[in-house]
Coordinates of C-alpha atoms and ligand atoms in Angstrom, one line a residue:
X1 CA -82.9 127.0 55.1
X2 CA -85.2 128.6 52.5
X3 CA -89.2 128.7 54.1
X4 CA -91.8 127.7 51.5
X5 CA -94.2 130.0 52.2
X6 CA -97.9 130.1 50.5
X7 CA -99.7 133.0 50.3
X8 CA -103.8 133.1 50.9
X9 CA -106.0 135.2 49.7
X10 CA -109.6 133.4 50.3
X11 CA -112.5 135.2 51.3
X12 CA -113.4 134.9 54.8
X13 CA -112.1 132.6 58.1
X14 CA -113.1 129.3 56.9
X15 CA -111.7 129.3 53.8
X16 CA -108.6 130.6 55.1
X17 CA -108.5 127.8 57.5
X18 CA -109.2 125.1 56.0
X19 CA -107.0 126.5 53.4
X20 CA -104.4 126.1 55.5
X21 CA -105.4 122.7 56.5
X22 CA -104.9 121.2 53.3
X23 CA -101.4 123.0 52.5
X24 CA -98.6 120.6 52.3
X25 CA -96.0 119.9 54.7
X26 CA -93.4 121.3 53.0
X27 CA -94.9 124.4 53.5
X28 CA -93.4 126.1 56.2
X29 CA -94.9 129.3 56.5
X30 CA -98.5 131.1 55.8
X31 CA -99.2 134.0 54.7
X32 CA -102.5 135.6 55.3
X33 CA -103.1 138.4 53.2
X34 CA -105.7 139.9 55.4
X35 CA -106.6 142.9 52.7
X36 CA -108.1 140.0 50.5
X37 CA -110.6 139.1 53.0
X38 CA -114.0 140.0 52.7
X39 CA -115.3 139.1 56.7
X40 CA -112.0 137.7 59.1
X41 CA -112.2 136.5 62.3
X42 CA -108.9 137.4 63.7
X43 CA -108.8 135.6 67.0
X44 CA -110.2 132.6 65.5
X45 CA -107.8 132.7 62.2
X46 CA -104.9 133.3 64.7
X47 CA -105.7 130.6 67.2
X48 CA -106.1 128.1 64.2
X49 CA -103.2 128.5 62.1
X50 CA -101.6 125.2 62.9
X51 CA -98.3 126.4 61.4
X52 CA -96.3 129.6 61.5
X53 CA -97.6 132.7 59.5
X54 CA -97.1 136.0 58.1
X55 CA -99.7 138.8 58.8
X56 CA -100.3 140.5 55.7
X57 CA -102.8 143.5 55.2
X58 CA -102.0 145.4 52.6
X59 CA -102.6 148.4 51.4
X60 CA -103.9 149.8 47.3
X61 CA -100.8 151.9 47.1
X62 CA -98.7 148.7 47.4
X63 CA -100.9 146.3 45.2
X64 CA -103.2 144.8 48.2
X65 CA -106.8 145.8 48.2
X66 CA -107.2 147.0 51.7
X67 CA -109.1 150.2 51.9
X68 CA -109.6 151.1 55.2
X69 CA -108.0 154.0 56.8
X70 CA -104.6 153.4 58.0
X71 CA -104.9 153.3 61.4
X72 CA -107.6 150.7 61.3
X73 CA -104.8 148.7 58.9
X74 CA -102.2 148.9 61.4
X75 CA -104.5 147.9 64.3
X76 CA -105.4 145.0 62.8
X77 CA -101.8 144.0 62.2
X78 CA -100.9 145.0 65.9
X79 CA -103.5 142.6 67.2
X80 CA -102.6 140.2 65.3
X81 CA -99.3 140.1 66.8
X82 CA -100.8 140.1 70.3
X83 CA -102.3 137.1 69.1
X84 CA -99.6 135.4 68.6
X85 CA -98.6 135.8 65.0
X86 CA -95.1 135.0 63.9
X87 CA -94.6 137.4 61.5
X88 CA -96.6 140.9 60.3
X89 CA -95.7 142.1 57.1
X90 CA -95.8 146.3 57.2
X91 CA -94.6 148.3 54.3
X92 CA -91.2 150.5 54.6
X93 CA -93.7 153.6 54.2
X94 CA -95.5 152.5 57.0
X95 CA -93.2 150.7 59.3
X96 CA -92.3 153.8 62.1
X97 CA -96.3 154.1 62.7
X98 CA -97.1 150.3 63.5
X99 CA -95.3 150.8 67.2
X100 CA -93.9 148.4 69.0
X101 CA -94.9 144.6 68.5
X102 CA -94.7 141.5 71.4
X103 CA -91.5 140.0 71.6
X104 CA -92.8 136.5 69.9
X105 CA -93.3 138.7 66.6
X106 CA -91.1 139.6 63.6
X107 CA -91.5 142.5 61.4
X108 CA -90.9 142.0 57.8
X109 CA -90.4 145.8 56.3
X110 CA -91.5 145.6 52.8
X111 CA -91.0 147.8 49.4
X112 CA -92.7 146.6 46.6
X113 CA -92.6 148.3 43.3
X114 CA -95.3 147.3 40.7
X115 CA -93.7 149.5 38.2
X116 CA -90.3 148.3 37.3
X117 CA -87.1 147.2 39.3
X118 CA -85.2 150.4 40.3
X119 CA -81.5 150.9 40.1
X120 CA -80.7 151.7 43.9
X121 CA -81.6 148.3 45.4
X122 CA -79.3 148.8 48.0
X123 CA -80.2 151.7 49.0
X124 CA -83.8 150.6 49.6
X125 CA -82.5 147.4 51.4
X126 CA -80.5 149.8 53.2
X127 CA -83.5 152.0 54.6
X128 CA -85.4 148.9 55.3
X129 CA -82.7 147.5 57.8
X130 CA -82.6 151.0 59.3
X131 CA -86.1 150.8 60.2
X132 CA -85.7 147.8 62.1
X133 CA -86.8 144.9 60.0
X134 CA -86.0 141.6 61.4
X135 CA -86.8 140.3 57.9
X136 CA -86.0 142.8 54.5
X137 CA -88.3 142.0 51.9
X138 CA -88.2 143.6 48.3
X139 CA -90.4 142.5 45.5
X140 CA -89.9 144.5 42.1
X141 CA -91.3 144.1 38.7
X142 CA -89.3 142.4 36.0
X143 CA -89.6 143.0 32.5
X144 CA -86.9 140.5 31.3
X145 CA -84.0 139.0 33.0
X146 CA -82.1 142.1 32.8
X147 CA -84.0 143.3 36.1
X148 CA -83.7 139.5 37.6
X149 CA -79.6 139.9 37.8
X150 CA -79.9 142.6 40.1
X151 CA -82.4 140.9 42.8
X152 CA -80.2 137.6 42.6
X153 CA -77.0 139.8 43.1
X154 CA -78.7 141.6 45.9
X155 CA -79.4 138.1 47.8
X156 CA -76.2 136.7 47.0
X157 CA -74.3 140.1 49.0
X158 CA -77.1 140.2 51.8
X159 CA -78.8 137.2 52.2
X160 CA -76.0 135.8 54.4
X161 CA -76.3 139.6 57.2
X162 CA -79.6 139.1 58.6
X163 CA -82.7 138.1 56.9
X164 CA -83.5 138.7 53.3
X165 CA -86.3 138.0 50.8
X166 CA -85.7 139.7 47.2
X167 CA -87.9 138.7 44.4
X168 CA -88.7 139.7 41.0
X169 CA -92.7 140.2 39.9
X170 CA -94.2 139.4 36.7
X171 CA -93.2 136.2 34.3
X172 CA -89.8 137.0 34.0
X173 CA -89.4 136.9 37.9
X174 CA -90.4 133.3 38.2
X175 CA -86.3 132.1 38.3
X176 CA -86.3 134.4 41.3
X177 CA -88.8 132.6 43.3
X178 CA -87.7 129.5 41.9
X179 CA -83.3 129.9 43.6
X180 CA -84.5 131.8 46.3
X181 CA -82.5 128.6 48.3
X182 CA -80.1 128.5 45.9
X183 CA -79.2 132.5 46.8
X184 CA -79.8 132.1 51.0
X185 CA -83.1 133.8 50.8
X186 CA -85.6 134.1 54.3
X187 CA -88.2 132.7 52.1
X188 CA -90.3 132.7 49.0
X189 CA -93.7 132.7 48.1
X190 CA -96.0 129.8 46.2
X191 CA -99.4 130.6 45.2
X192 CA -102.0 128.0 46.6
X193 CA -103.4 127.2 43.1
X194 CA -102.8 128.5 39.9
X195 CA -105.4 131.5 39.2
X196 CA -104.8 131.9 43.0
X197 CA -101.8 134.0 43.4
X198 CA -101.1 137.0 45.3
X199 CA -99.0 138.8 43.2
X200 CA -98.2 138.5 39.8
X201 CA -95.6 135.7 38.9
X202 CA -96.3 133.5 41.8
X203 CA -95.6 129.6 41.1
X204 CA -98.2 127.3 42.1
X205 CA -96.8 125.8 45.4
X206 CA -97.7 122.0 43.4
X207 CA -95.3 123.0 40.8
X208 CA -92.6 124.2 43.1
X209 CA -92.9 121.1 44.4
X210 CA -93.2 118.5 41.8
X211 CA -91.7 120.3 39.2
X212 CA -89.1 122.3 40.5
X213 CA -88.0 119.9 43.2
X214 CA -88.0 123.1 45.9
X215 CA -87.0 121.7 49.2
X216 CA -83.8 119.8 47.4
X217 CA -82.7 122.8 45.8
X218 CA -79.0 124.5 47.2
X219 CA -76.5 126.9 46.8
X220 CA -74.7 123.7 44.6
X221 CA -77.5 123.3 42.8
X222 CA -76.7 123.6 38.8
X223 CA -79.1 126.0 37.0
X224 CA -80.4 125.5 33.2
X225 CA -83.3 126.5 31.6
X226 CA -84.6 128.0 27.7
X227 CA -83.5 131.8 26.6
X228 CA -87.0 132.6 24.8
X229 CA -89.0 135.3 24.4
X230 CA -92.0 134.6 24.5
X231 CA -91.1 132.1 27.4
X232 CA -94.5 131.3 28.6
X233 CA -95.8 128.1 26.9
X234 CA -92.5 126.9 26.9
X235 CA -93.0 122.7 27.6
X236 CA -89.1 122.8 28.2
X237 CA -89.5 123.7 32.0
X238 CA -91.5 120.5 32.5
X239 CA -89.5 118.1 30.6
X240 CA -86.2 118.7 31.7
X241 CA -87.1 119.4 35.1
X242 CA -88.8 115.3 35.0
X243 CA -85.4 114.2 33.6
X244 CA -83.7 115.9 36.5
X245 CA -85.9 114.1 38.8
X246 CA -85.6 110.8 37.6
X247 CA -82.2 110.7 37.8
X248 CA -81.7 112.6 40.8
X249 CA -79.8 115.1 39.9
X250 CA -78.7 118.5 41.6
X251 CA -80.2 120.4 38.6
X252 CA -83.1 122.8 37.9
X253 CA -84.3 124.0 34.4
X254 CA -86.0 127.3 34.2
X255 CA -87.9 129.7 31.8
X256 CA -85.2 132.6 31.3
X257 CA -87.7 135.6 29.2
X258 CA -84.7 137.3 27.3
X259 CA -84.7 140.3 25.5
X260 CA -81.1 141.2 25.2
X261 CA -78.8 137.5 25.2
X262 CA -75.5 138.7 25.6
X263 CA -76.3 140.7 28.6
X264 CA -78.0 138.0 30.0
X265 CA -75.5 135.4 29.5
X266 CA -73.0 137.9 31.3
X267 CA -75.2 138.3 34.2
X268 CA -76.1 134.8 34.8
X269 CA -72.7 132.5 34.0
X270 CA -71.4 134.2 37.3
X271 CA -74.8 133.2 39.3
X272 CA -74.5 129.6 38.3
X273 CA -75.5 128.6 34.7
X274 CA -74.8 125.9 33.1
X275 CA -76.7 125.0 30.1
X276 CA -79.3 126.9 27.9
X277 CA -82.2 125.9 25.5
X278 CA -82.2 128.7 23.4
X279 CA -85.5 129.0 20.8
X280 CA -87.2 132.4 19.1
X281 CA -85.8 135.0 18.5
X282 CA -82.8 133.8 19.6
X283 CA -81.1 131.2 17.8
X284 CA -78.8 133.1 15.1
X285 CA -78.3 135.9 17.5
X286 CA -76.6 133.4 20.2
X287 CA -74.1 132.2 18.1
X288 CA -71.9 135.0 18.0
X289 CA -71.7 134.9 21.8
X290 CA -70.3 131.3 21.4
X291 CA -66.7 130.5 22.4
X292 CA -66.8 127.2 20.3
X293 CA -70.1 126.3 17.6
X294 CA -70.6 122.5 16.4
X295 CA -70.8 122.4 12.7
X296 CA -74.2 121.7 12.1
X297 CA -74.9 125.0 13.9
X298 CA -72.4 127.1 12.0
X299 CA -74.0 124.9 9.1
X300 CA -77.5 126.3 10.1
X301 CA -76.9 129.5 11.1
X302 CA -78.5 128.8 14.2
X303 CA -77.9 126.8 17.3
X304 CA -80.5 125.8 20.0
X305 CA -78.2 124.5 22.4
X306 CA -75.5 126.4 24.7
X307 CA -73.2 124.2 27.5
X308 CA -70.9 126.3 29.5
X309 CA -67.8 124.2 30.9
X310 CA -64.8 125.1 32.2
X311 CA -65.7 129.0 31.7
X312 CA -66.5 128.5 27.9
X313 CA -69.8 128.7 26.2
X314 CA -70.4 125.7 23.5
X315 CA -73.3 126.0 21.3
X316 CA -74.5 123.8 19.1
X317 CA -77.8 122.5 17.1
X318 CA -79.3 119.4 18.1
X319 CA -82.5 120.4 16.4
X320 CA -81.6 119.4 13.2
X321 CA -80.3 115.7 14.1
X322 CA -83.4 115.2 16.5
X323 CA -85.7 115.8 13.3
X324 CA -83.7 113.5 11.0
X325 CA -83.6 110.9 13.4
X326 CA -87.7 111.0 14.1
X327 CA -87.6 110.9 10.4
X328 CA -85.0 108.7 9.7
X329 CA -86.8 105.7 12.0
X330 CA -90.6 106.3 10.2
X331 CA -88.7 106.1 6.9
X332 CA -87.6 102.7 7.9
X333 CA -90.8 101.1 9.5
X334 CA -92.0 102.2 6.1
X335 CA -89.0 99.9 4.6
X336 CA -87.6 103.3 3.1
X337 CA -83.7 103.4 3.7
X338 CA -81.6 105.1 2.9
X339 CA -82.7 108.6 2.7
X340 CA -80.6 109.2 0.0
X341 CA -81.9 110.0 -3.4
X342 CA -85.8 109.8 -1.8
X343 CA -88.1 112.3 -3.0
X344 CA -89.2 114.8 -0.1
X345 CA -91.8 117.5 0.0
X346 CA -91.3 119.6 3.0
X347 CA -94.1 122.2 3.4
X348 CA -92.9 125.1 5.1
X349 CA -90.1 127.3 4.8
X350 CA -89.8 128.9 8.4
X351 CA -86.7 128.2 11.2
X352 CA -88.2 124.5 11.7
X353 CA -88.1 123.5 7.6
X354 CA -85.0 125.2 8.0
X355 CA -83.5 122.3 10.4
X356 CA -84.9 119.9 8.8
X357 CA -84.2 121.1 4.8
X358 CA -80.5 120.8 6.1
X359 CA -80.4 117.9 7.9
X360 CA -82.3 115.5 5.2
X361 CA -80.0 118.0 2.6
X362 CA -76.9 116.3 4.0
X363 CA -78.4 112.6 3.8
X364 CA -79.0 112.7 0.2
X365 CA -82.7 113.5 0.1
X366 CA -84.3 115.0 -3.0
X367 CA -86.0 117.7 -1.8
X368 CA -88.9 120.2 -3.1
X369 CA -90.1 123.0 -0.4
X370 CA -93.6 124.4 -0.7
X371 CA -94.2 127.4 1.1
X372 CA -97.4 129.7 1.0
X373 CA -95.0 132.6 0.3
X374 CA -93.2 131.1 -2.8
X375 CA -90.4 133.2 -2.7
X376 CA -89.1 132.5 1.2
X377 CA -89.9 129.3 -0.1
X378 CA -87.4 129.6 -3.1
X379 CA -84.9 131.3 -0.5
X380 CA -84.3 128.6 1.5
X381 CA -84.3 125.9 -1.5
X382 CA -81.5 128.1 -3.1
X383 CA -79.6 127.9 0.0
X384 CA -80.0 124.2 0.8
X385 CA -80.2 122.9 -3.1
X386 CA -83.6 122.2 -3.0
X387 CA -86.5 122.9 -5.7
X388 CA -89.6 125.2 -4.9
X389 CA -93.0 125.3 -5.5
X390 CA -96.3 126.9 -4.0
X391 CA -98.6 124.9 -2.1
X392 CA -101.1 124.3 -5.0
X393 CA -98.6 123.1 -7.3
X394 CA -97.4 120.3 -4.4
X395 CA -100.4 118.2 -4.8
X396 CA -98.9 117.5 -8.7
X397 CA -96.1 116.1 -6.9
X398 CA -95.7 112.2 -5.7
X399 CA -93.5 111.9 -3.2
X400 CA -92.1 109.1 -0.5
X401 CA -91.8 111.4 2.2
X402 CA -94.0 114.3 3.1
X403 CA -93.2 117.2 6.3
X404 CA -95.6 119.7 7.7
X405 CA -93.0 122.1 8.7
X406 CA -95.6 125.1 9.0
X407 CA -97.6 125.7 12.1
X408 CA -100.7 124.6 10.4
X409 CA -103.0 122.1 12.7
X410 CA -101.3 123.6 15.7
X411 CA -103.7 124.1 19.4
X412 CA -106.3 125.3 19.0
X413 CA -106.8 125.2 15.8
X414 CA -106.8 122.0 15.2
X415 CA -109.2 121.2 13.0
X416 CA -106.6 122.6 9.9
X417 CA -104.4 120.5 7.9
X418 CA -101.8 121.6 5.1
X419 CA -101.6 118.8 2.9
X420 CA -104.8 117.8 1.4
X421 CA -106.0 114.2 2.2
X422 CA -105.9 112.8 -1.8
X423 CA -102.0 113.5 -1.8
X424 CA -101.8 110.8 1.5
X425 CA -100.8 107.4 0.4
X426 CA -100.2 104.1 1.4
X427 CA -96.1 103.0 2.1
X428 CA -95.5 106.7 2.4
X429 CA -93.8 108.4 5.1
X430 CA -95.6 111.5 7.1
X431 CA -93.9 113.9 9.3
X432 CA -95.3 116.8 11.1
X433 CA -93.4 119.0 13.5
X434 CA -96.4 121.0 14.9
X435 CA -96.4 118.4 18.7
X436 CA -99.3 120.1 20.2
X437 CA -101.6 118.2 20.1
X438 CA -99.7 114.9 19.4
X439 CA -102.1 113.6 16.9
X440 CA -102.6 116.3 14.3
X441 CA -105.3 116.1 11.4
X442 CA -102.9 115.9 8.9
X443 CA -101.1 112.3 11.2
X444 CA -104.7 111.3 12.0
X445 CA -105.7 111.5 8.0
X446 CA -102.0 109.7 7.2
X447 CA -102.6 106.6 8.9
X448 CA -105.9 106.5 7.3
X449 CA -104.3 106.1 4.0
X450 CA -102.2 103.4 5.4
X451 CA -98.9 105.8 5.9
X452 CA -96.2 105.5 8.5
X453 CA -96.2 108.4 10.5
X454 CA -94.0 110.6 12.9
X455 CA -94.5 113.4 15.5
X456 CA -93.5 116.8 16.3
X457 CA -93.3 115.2 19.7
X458 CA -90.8 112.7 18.8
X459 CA -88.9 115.7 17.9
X460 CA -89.5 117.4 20.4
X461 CA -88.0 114.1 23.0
X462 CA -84.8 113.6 20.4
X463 CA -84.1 117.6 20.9
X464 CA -84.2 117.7 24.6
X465 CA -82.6 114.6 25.0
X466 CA -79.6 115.4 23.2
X467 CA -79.6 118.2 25.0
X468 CA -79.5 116.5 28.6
X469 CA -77.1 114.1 27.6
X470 CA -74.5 116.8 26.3
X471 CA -75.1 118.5 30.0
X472 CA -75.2 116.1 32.0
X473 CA -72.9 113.3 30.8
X474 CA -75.9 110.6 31.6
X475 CA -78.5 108.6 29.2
X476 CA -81.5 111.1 28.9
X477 CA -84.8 108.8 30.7
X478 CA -86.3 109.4 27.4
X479 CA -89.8 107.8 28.6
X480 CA -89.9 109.9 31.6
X481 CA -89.6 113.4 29.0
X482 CA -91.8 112.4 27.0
X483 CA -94.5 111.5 29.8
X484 CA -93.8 115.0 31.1
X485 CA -94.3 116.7 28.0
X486 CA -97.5 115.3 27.0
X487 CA -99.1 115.8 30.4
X488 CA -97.7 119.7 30.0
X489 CA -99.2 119.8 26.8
X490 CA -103.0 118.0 27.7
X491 CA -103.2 120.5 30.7
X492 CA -102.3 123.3 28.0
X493 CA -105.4 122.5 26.2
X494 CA -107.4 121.8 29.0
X495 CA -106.9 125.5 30.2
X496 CA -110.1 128.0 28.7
X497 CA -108.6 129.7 25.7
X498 CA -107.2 133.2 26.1
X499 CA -107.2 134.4 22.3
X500 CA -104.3 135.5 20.2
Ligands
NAP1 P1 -91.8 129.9 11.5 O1 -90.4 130.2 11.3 O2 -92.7 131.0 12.0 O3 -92.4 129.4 10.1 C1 -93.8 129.2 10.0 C2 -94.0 128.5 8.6 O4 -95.4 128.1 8.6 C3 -93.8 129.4 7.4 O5 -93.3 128.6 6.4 C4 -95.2 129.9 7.2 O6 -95.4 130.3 5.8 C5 -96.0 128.7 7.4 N1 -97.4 129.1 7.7 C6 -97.9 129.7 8.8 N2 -99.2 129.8 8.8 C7 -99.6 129.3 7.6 C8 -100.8 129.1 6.9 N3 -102.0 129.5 7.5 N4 -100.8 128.4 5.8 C9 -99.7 128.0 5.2 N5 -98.5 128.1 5.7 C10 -98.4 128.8 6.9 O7 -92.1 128.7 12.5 P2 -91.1 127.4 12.8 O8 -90.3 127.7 14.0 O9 -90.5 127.0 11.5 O10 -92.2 126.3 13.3 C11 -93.0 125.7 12.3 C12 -93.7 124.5 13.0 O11 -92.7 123.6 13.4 C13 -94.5 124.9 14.3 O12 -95.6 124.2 14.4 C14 -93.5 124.5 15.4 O13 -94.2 124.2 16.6 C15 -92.9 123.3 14.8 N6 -91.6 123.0 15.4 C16 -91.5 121.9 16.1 C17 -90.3 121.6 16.7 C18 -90.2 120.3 17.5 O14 -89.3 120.1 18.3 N7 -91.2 119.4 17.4 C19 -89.2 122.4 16.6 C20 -89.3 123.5 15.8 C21 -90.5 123.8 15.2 P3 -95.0 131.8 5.3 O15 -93.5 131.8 5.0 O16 -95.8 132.0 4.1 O17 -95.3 132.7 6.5

């Protein structure tokens, strides 16, 4: 079985403790990373651990903050093991001058490389056994998941010899930490708090829990997640994850940062993957890695969907459907059905406008696209047989059915609206993808004028459904998604701003 194991880095011996003392049970090991302390009491940190740890002091050349000269380092490592520690943690560059340790201790030898992931994996797991770790760890930098394939394919030969952790660093790495059970690993780390963590990439150990469902993970467990880049402020993560949940499924969902897809989907159908979410940049590029493409995606010229069964990779769009539906059911709360032959201003002419240009295209819908740049405007209403306009010739224009397709009003800058307030009427219908927040100006300025309204959110909920039905065979617990992504998206906005 796979430890969860939290790393602490507070400042002195009773923050450590109690710490520790409020850590939850699932947590099976501690690690205290001595170097981060500014006062310890070692006896007293020792004697009241209440559960198993890992004695960490680490040095500046490895990423820790100790400065103290090494053979104070090591002595503090030594005596904790005479106290009784489990485990000391000693760097491979280190490890022959630490000496012999009690019999009730393991070593972990550790290589950590802050810099990238290096090509000989093996052959630095391979000096690590030979100087006598009871426990291998290697933790690496990952740019992408290019450099994640490598640490999984590492566990997945070793993990099974003699004690293992391998882990990728940085955003990229989290799927690493994440199937450390999944690949046999000794253990992997959880931050305490987020803002808290050790080394960069760690998961809150609340979200390992809640979100990603740790201690039920396995070696069966299916693995999904989104191919994005930037993967981030992906909300995908915690909505699928809650529809995993609530049906109890054997299923994770993770953020996959990819720079190169067809590399990645050769590395990662062998380790387990079922099912992707796939969103910018890579929706056109994916679809000539497709076995078979469903015709709205071939239609598009983009899919945001791939199921791999039975060794083939199916891709299809569920995008464009999701938005007509959200649409579809405004339009008739507002008595407006059919779509065909209504007059439609979609404002906007990027990938979203795109989805939505073709799906209302193929109902009928009379459409005109407005786009601040008139002539990727005129582009994609030459492609979909639509008119054009700019944005300050829209207001001229009366129609039954208006969409924000531009990321105007979008956290945190929220106060904006595209559409100007005189062109919202009563018994019209307003759409606006932009789902963070839920409520833009423009929806909030809608209903004022007495107009039925729809969200990017409801969008967002038909998408991902679709999307975990065609996976998973079972009725997506719609509710339950949509829950999850609007408390993902309130705690997005309750974190401080950090520009860009
Ligand atoms: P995109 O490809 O980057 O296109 C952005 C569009 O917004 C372009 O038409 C752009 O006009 C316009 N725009 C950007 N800033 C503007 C400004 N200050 N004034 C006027 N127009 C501006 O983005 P996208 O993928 O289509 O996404 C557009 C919106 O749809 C985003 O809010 C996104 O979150 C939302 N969306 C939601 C879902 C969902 O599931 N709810 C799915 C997809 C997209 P130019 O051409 O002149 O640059």
């Amino acid at each position: 079985m796979t430890h969860l194991c939290v790393s602490l880095t507070e400042p002195d011996t009773t923050a450590m403790l109690e710490a520790m003392r409020e850590l939850p049970p699932e947590v099976g090991l501690v690690e205290l990373r001595l170097d981060a302390m500014e006062s310890c009491r070692l006896e007293e940190l020792v004697a009241g651990r209440g559960r198993p740890v890992i004695v960490t002091n680490r040095p500046q050349r490895e990423g820790g903050r100790c400065r103290a000269p090494e053979a104070e380092r090591l002595g503090l490592l030594r005596r904790a093991a005479e106290l009784g520690a489990e485990y000391v943690d000693i760097e491979l560059d280190a490890a022959s001058h630490l000496g012999d340790l009690p019999a009730g201790t393991q070593r972990i030898i550790s290589y950590h490389n802050f810099d990238e992931t290096p090509g000989d994996l093996e052959a630095v797991l391979r000096r690590i056994r030979a100087a006598g770790a009871d426990v291998a760890k290697l933790a690496a930098m990952a740019r992408d998941m290019g450099d994640v394939a490598p640490v999984l394919e590492l566990l997945c030969r070793h993990a099974a010899e003699a004690p293992l952790i391998a882990l990728s660093m940085g955003e990229a790495g989290i799927p690493t930490r994440v199937l450390a059970g999944k690949f046999g690993a000794f253990l992997t780390y959880a931050s305490r708090a987020a803002g808290r963590e050790a080394a960069p990439g760690q998961v809150p150990v609340d979200e390992m829990l809640s979100m990603y469902r740790l201690p039920q993970l396995g070696k069966d467990t299916a693995v999904y997640g989104v191919a994005a880049n930037p993967v981030g402020h992906s909300m995908s993560p915690a909505v699928h994850n809650a529809a995993f949940a609530a049906l109890g499924l054997d299923a994770v969902y993770l953020p996959f940062l990819v720079t190169d897809p067809a590399a990645f989907l050769g590395d990662f159908e062998p380790l387990g993957l079922r099912g992707l979410s796939v969103t910018i940049p890579h929706k056109e590029a994916m679809l000539a890695l497709m076995d078979e493409v469903d015709e709205t995606a071939r239609r598009v010229g983009a899919l945001n969907t791939v199921h791999i069964r039975d060794g083939r990779r199916y891709g299809c769009n569920t995008d464009v459907r999701a938005a007509v539906d959200a649409i579809r059911d405004a339009a008739a709360r507002a008595g407006i059905r059919p779509l065909a032959g209504r007059r439609v201003l979609i404002v906007g002419a990027g990938g979203g406008a795109r989805a939505i240009a073709c799906g209302l295209r193929r109902e009928g819908a009379d459409l005109v696209i407005a786009n601040r740049t008139v002539s990727r405007g005129q582009a994609l209403a030459r492609e979909v047989g639509a008119d054009a306009c700019g944005l300050e010739e829209m207001t001229r224009l009366r129609p039954e059915i208006i969409v924000n397709a531009t990321s105007v009003g979008m956290w945190p800058r929220t106060e904006r609206t595209p559409v100007p307030a005189e062109m919202l009427r009563g018994g019209m219908v307003v759409f606006d993808a932009v789902y963070n927040p839920p409520r833009t100006r423009l929806l909030r300025e809608a209903e004022q004028a007495n107009a039925t309204t729809a969200g990017g959110l409801d969008w967002f909920v038909n998408q991902a459904a679709a999307q975990f039905e065609l996976w998973t065979g079972r009725p997506a617990p719609r509710e339950v998604m949509r829950e999850a992504l609007e408390t993902g998206l309130a705690r997005m906005r309750d974190r401080p701003a950090t520009g860009g």
